[in-house]
Short mmCIF file of C-alpha atoms and ligand atoms in Angstrom, two decimals:
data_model
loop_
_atom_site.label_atom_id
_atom_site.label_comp_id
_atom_site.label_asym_id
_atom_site.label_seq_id
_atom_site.Cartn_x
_atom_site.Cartn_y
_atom_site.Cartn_z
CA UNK A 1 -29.27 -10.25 34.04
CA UNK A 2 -25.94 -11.88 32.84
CA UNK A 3 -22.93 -10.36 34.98
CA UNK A 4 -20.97 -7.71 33.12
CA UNK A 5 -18.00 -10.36 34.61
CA UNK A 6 -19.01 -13.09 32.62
CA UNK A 7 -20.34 -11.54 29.49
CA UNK A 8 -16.22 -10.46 29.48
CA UNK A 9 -15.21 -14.02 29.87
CA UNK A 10 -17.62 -15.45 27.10
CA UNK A 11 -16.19 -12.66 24.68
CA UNK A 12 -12.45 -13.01 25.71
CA UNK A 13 -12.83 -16.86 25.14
CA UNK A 14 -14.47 -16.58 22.38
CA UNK A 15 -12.46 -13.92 20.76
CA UNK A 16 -9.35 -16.02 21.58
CA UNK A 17 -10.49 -19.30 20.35
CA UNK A 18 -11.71 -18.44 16.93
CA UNK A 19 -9.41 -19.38 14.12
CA UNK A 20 -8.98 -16.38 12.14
CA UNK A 21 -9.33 -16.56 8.48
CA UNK A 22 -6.82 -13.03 7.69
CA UNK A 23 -8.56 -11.40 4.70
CA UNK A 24 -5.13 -8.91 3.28
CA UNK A 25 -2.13 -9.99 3.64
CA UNK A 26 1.35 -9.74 1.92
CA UNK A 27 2.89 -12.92 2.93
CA UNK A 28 3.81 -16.39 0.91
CA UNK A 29 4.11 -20.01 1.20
CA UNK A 30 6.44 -21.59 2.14
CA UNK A 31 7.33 -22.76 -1.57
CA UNK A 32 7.56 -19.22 -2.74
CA UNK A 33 11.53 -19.29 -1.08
CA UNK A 34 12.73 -16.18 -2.95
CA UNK A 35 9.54 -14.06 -1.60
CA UNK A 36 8.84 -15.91 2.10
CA UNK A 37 9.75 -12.95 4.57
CA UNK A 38 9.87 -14.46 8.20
CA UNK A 39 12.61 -14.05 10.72
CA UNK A 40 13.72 -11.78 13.52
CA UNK A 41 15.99 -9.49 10.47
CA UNK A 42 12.80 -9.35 8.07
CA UNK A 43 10.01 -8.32 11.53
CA UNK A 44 12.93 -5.21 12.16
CA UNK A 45 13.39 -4.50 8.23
CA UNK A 46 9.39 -3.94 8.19
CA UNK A 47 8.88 -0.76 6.26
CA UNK A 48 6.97 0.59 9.06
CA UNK A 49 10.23 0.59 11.03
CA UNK A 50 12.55 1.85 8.28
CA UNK A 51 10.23 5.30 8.62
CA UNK A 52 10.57 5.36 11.99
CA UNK A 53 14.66 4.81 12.04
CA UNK A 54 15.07 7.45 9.60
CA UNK A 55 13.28 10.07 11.69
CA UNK A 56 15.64 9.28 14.73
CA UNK A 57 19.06 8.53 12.90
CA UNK A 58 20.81 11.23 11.23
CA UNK A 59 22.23 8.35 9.15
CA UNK A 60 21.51 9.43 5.21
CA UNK A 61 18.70 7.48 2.87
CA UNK A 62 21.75 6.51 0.85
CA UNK A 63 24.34 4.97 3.47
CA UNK A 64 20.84 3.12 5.08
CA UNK A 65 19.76 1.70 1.59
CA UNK A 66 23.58 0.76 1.17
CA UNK A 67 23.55 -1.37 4.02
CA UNK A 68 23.11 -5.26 3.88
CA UNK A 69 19.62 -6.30 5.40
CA UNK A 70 21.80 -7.61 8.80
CA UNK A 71 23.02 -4.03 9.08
CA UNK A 72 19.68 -2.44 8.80
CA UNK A 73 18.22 -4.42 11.07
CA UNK A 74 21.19 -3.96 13.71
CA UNK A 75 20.86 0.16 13.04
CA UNK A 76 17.05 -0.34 13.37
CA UNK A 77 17.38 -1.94 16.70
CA UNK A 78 20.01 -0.10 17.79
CA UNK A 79 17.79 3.03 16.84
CA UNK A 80 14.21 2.00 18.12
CA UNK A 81 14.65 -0.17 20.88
CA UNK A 82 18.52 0.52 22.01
CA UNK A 83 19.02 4.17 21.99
CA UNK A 84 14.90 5.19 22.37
CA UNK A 85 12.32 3.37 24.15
CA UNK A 86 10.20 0.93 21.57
CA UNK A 87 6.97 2.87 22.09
CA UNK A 88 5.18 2.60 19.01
CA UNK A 89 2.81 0.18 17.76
CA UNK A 90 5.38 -1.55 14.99
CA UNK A 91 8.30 -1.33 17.64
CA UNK A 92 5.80 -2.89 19.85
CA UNK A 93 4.78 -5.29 17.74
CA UNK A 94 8.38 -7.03 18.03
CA UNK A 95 8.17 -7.15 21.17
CA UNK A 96 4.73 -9.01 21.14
CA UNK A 97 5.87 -11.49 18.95
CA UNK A 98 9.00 -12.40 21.32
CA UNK A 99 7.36 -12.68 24.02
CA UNK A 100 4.87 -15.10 22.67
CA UNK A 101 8.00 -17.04 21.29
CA UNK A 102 9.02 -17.54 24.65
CA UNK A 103 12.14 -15.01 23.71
CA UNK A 104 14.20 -13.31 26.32
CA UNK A 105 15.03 -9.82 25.25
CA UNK A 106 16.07 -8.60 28.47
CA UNK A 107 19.57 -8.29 27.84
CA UNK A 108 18.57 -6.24 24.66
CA UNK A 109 21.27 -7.86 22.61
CA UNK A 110 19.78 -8.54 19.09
CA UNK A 111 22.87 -11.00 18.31
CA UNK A 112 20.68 -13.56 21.09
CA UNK A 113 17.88 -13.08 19.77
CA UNK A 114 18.95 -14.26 16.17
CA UNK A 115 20.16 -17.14 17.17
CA UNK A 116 16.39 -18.28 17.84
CA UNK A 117 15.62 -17.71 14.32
CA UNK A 118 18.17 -20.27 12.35
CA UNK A 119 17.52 -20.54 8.41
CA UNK A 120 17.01 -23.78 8.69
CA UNK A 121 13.87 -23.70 10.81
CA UNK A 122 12.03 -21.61 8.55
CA UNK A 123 9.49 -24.41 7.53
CA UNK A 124 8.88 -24.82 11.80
CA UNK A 125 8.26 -21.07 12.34
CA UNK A 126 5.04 -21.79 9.26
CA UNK A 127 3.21 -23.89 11.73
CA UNK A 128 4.03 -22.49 14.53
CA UNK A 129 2.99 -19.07 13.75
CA UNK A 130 0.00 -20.18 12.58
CA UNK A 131 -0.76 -22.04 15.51
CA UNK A 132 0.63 -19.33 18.47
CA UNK A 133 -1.32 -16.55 16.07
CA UNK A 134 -4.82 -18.90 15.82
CA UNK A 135 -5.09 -18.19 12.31
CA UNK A 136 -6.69 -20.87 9.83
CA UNK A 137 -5.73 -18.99 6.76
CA UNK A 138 -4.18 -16.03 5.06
CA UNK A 139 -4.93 -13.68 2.21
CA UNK A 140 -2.36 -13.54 -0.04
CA UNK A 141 -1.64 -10.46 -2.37
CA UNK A 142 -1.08 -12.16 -5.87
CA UNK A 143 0.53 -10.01 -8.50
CA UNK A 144 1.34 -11.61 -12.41
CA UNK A 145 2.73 -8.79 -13.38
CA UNK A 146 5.51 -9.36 -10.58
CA UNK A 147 8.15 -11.62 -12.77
CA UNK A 148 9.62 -13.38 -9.30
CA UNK A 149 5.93 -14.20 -8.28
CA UNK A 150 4.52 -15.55 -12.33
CA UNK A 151 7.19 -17.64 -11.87
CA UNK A 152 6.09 -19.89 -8.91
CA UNK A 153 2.68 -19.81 -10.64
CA UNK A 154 3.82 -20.65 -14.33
CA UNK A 155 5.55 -23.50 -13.03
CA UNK A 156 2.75 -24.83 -11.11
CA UNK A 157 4.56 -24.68 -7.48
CA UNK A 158 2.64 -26.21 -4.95
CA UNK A 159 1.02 -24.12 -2.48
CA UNK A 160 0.06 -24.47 1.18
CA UNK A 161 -3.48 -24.97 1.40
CA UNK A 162 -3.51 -22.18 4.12
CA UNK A 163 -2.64 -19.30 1.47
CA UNK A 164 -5.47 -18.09 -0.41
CA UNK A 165 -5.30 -15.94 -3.51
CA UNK A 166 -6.21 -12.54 -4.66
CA UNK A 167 -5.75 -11.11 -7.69
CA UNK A 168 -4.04 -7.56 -7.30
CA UNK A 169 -4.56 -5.35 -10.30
CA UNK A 170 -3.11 -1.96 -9.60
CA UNK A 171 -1.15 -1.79 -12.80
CA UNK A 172 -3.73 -3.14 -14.87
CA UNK A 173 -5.29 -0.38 -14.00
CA UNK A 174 -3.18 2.25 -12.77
CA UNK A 175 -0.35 2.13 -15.35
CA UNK A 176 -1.32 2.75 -18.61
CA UNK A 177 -0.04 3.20 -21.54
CA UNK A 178 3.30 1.82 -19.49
CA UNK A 179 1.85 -1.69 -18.77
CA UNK A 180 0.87 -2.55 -22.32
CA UNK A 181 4.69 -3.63 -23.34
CA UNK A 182 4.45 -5.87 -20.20
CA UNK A 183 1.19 -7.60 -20.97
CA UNK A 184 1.79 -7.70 -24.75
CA UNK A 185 5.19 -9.59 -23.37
CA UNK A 186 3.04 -12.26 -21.99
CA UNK A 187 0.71 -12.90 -25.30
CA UNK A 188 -1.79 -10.63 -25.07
CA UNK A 189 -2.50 -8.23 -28.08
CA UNK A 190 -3.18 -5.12 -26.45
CA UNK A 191 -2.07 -1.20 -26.90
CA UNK A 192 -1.30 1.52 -24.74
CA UNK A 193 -3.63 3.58 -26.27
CA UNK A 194 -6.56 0.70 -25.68
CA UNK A 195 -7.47 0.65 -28.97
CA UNK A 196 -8.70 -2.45 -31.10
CA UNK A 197 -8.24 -5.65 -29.33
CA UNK A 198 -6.81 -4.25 -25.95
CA UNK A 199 -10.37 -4.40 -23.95
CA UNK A 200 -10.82 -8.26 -24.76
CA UNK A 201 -7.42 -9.14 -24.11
CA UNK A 202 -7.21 -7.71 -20.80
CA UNK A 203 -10.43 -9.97 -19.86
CA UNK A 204 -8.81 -12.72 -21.39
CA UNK A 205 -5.52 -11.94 -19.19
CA UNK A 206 -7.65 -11.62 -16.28
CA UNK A 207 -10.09 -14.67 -16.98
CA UNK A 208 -6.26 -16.75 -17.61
CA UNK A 209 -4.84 -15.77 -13.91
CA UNK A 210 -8.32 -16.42 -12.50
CA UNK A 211 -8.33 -19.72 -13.89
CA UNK A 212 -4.75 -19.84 -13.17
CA UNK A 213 -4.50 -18.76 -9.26
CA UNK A 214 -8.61 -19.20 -8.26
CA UNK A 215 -8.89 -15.88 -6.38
CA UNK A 216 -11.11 -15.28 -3.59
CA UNK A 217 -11.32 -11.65 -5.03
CA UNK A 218 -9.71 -8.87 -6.85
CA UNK A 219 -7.93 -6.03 -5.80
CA UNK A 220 -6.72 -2.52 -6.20
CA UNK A 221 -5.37 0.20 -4.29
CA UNK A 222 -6.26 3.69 -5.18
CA UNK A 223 -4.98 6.97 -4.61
CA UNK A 224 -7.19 9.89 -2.48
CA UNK A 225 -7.51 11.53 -6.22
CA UNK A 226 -9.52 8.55 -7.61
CA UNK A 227 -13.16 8.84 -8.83
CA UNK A 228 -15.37 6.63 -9.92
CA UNK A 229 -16.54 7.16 -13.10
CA UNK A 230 -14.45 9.34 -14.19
CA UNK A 231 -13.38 9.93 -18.56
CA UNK A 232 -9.98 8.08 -18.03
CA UNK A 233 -8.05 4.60 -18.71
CA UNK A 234 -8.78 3.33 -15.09
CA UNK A 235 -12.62 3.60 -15.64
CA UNK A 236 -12.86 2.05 -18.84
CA UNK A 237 -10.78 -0.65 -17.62
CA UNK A 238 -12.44 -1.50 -14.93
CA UNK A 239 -16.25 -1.27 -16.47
CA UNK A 240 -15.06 -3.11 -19.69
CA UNK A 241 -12.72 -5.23 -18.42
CA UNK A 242 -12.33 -5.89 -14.61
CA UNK A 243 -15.96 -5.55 -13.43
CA UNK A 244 -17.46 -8.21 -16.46
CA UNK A 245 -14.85 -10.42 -15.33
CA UNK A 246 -15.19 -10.56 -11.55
CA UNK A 247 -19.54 -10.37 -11.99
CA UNK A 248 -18.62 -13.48 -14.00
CA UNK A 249 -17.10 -15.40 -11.01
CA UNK A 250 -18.29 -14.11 -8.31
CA UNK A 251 -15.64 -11.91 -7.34
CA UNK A 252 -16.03 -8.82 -5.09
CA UNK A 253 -13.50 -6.42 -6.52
CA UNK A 254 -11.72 -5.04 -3.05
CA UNK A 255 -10.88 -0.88 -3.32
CA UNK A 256 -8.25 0.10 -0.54
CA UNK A 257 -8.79 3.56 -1.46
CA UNK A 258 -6.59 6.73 0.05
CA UNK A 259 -2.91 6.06 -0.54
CA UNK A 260 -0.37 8.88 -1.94
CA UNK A 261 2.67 6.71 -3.25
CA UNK A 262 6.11 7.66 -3.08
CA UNK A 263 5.30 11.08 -1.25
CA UNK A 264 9.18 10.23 0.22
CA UNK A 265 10.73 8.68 -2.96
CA UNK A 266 14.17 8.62 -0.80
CA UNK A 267 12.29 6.27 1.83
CA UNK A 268 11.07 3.54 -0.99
CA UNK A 269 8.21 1.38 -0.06
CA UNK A 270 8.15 3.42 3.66
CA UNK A 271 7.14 6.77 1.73
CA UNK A 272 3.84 6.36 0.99
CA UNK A 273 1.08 8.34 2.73
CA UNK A 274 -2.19 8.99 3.23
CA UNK A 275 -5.32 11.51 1.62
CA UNK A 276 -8.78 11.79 2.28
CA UNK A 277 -10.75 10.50 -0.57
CA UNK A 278 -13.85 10.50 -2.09
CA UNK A 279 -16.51 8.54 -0.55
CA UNK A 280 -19.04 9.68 -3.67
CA UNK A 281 -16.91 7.60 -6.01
CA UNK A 282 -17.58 4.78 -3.56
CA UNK A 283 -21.32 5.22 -4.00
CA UNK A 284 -21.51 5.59 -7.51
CA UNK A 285 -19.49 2.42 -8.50
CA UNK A 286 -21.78 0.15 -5.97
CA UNK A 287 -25.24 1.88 -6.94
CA UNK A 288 -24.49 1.48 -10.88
CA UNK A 289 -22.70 -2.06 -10.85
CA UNK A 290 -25.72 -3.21 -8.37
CA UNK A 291 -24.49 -7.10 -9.91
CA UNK A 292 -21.37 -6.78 -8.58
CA UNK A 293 -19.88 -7.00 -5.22
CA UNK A 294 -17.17 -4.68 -3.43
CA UNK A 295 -14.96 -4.48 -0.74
CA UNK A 296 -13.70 -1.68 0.77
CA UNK A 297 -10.94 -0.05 3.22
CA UNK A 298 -10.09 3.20 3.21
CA UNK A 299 -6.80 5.01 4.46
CA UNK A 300 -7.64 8.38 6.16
CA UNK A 301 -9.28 8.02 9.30
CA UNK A 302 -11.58 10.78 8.05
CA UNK A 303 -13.28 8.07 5.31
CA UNK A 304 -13.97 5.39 7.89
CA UNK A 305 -17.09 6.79 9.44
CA UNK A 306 -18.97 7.88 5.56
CA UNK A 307 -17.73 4.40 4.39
CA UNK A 308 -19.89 2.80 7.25
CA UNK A 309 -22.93 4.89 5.99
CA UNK A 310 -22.15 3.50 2.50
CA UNK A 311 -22.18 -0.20 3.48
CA UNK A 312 -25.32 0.90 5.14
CA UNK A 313 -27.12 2.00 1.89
CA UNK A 314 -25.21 -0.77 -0.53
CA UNK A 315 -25.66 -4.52 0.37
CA UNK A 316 -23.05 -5.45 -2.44
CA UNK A 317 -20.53 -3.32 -0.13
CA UNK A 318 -18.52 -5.26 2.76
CA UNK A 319 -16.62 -2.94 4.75
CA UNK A 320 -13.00 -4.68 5.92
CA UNK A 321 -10.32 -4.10 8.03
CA UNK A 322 -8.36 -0.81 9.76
CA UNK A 323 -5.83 -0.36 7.10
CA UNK A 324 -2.17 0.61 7.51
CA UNK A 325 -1.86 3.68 9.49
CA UNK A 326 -5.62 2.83 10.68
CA UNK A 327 -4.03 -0.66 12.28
CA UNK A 328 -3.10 0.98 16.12
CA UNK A 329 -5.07 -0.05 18.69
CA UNK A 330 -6.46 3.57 19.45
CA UNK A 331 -7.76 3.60 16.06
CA UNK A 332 -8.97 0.46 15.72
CA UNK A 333 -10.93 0.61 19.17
CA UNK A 334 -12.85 3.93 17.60
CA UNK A 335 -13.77 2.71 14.28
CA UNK A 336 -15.01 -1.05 14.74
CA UNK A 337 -16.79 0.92 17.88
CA UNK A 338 -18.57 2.68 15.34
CA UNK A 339 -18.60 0.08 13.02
CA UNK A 340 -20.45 -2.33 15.14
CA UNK A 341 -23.35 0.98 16.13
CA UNK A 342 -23.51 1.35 12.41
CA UNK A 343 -22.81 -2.26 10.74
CA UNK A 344 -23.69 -4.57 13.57
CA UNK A 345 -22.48 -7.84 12.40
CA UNK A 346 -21.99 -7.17 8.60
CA UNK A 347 -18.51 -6.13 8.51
CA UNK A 348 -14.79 -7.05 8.58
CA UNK A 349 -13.13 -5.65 11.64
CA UNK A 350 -10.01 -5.99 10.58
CA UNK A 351 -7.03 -7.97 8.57
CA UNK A 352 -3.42 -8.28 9.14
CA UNK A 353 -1.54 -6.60 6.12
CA UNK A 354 1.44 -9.07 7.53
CA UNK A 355 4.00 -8.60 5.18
CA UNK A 356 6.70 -10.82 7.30
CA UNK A 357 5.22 -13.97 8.68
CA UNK A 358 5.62 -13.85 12.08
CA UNK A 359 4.08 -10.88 12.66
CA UNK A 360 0.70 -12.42 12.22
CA UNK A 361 1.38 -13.28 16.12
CA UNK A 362 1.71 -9.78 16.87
CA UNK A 363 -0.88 -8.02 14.83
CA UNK A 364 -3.77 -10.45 15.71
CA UNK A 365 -3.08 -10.90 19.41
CA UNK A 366 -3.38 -6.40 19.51
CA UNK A 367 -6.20 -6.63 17.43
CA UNK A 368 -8.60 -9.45 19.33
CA UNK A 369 -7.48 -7.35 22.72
CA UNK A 370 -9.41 -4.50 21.37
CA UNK A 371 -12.26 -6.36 19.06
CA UNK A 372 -12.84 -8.14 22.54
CA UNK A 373 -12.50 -5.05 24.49
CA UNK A 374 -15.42 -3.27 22.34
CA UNK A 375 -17.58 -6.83 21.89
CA UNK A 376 -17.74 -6.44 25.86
CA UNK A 377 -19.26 -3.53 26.07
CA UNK A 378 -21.54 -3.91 23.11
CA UNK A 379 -23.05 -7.20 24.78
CA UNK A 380 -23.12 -5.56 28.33
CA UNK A 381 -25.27 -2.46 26.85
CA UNK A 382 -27.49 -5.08 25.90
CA UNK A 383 -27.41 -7.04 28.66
CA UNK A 384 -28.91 -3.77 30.45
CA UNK A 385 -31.74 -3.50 28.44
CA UNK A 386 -33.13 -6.53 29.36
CA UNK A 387 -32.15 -8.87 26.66
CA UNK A 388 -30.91 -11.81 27.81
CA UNK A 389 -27.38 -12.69 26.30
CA UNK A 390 -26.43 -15.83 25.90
CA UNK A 391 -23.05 -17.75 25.42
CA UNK A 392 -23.98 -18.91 21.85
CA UNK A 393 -25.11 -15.51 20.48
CA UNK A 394 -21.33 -13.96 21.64
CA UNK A 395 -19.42 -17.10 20.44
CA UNK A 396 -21.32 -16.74 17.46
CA UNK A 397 -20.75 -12.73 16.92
CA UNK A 398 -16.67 -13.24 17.39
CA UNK A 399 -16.68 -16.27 14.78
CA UNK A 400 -18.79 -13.42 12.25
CA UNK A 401 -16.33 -10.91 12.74
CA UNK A 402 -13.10 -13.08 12.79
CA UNK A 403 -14.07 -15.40 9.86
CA UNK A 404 -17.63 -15.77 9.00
CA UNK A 405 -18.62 -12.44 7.25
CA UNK A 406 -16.83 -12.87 4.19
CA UNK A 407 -17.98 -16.30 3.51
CA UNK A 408 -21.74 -14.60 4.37
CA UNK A 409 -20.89 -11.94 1.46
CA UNK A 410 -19.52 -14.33 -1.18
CA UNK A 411 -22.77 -16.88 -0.52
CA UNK A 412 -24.97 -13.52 -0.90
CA UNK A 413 -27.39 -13.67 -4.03
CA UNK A 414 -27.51 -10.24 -5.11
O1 RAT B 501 0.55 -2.05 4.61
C1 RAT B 501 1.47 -2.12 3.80
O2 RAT B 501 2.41 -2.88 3.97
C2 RAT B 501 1.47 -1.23 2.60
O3 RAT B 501 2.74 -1.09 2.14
C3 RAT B 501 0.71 -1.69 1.40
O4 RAT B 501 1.18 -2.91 0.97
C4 RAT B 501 -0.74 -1.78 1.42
O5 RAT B 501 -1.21 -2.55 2.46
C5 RAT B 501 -1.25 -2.33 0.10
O6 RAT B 501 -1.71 -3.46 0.05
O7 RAT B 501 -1.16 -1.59 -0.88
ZN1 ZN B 502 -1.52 -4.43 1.91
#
């Protein structure tokens, strides 16, 4: 029988020396200057952190939003890591990334630290992170709705070959009759009240910004009160409209399904939260678009374990990633446990949701510590029942789960 020992040692190398291809992400090329988020100011200003400042200042919403970004990120650090210890995962997080810069923060003095991250090396930190992170591509989160990002598109900017597209739809479907006057703006003869023409132009938008931005798939996030079908403007968009379209190329259309926006309108894009939803809807729109193929996340920790059953009854359904306030390492040790008893290989454990570049150092280096933490076990219970485990099957599991499986569900004939 292989040694529990060494079975650890094939998985951690393994685990460590896959490139990982990062399926949801928020970040930007390099090219994309007025949206590129990276430095040691952005990693503090992370909305995660703004939620946690604000329940430890008594400083008001207004005076923090009032600040410039240096002063946030001084009262942030100040507040998380100055004044309280930096326990959670996002405070963490910074600290992860420093370290693995080879950054001293034991003097705690954030003015030192900045001086590590000069404007001028922005292009430098690109590779590097890449590199100290082991990731061989990103996800982006592509919105042409967003008049900063159509820009960079309409005018053909060049894009690093390591930032793939996806096309995000939420408005399209989300935001009707509101998001007529901005798609009718662009050349497209459509209505709020989808009448006449709209149905056919909204393909033809959406067929244009595939052509346009070659996605790997499409995207939406959904509240906890969606269902699927349901007699409403986000149904009949996405059976007339979205689902034709993405059949047509191949797309799986990815639901990240469970988010309440704006429950904290004071805290901006830090007060959204998360509902259970409805894993039924999730059923019914695999089972009656059996030609097309989903993706799914889901918010509430109470989805995770019924959205594992449903990947287990649809093939056109890849499960992916511990999403948002899924992505601690508690959380993410239970579900891809339970993922892996349900799923074996056929999932996506996770994805970074990196909205500032660098910390794609910190959020994959927590995440392979647990994926390799559960792979061990999962081999060694094997190991005990005789089965002989070899070096190639456990290199071969960490590749699937780090960047094989979704290139395994776009190559799937269904
Ligand atoms: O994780 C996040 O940063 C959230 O704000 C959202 O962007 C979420 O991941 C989403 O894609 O809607
Ligand atoms: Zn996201």
């Amino acid at each position: 029988m292989v040694p529990a020992a060494t079975i650890a040692q094939w998985v951690k190398n393994a685990v460590e020396q896959t490139a990982v291809h990062d399926l949801h992400t928020h970040l930007f090329p390099p090219s994309f200057k007025k949206l590129v988020l990276w430095d040691i100011d952005d990693l503090l200003t992370y909305h995660y952190l703004i939620a946690e400042t604000l329940r430890l200042s008594d400083i008001s919403y207004e005076a923090y939003w009032g600040m410039t970004k240096a002063q946030q990120a001084q009262h942030i650090w100040q507040t998380l890591f100055v004044e309280n210890p930096p326990l959670s995962e996002a405070c963490r997080g910074i600290l992860t990334v420093l370290s693995k810069l080879g950054i001293d923060t034991s003097t705690r003095d954030l003015g030192a630290i900045r001086r590590h991250f000069p404007a001028s090396e922005m292009q430098r930190f690109f590779d590097r992170t890449f590199q100290v992170a082991n990731c061989s591509g990103v996800v982006m989160t592509n919105d042409p709705l967003d008049p900063v990002e159509r820009e960079y598109w309409q005018s053909g900017t060049e894009v690093d070959p390591r930032f793939k597209t996806a096309l995000r739809i939420d408005r399209i479907l989300l935001d009707w009759p509101a998001v007529a006057k901005d798609v009718s703006d662009l050349g497209y003869r459509v209505s709020g009240d989808i009448s006449g023409q709209t149905t056919a132009e909204v393909r033809r938008f959406l067929e244009d910004w595939v052509k346009r931005i070659k996605p790997l798939y499409v995207a939406c996030s959904l509240s906890p009160t969606w269902r699927y079908p349901d007699d409403n403007v986000t149904t009949r968009i996405l059976d007339q409209c979205v689902l034709p379209v993405a059949r047509e190329h191949n797309l799986p259309m990815a639901l990240m399904v469970g988010v309440t926006r704006g429950t904290n309108p004071q805290l901006r894009l830090a007060g959204d939260a998360v509902g259970k939803s409805d894993i039924t809807s999730i059923h019914r729109i695999c089972a009656t678009n059996p030609r097309n193929k989903f993706m799914c996340t889901m918010l509430a920790r109470e989805n995770t374990h019924e959205l594992a059953v449903a990947a287990r009854k649809h093939r056109n359904l890849l499960v992916f990633g511990c999403w948002w306030f899924l992505n601690n390492p508690s959380l993410i040790e239970e579900t891809t446990r339970m993922r892996i008893e349900l799923l074996g290989p056929s999932f996506v454990p996770q994805h970074s949701d990196a909205r500032v570049l660098l910390q794609l150092i910190y959020k994959w280096d927590h995440s392979r510590t647990v994926l390799a933490k559960v792979l061990t076990d999962k081999f060694v219970d094997l190991a005990a029942t005789g089965w002989n485990v070899t070096q190639n099957e456990v290199t071969s599991a960490a590749k699937g789960y780090l960047a094989g499986q979704f290139q395994r569900f776009i190559d799937m004939k269904i």
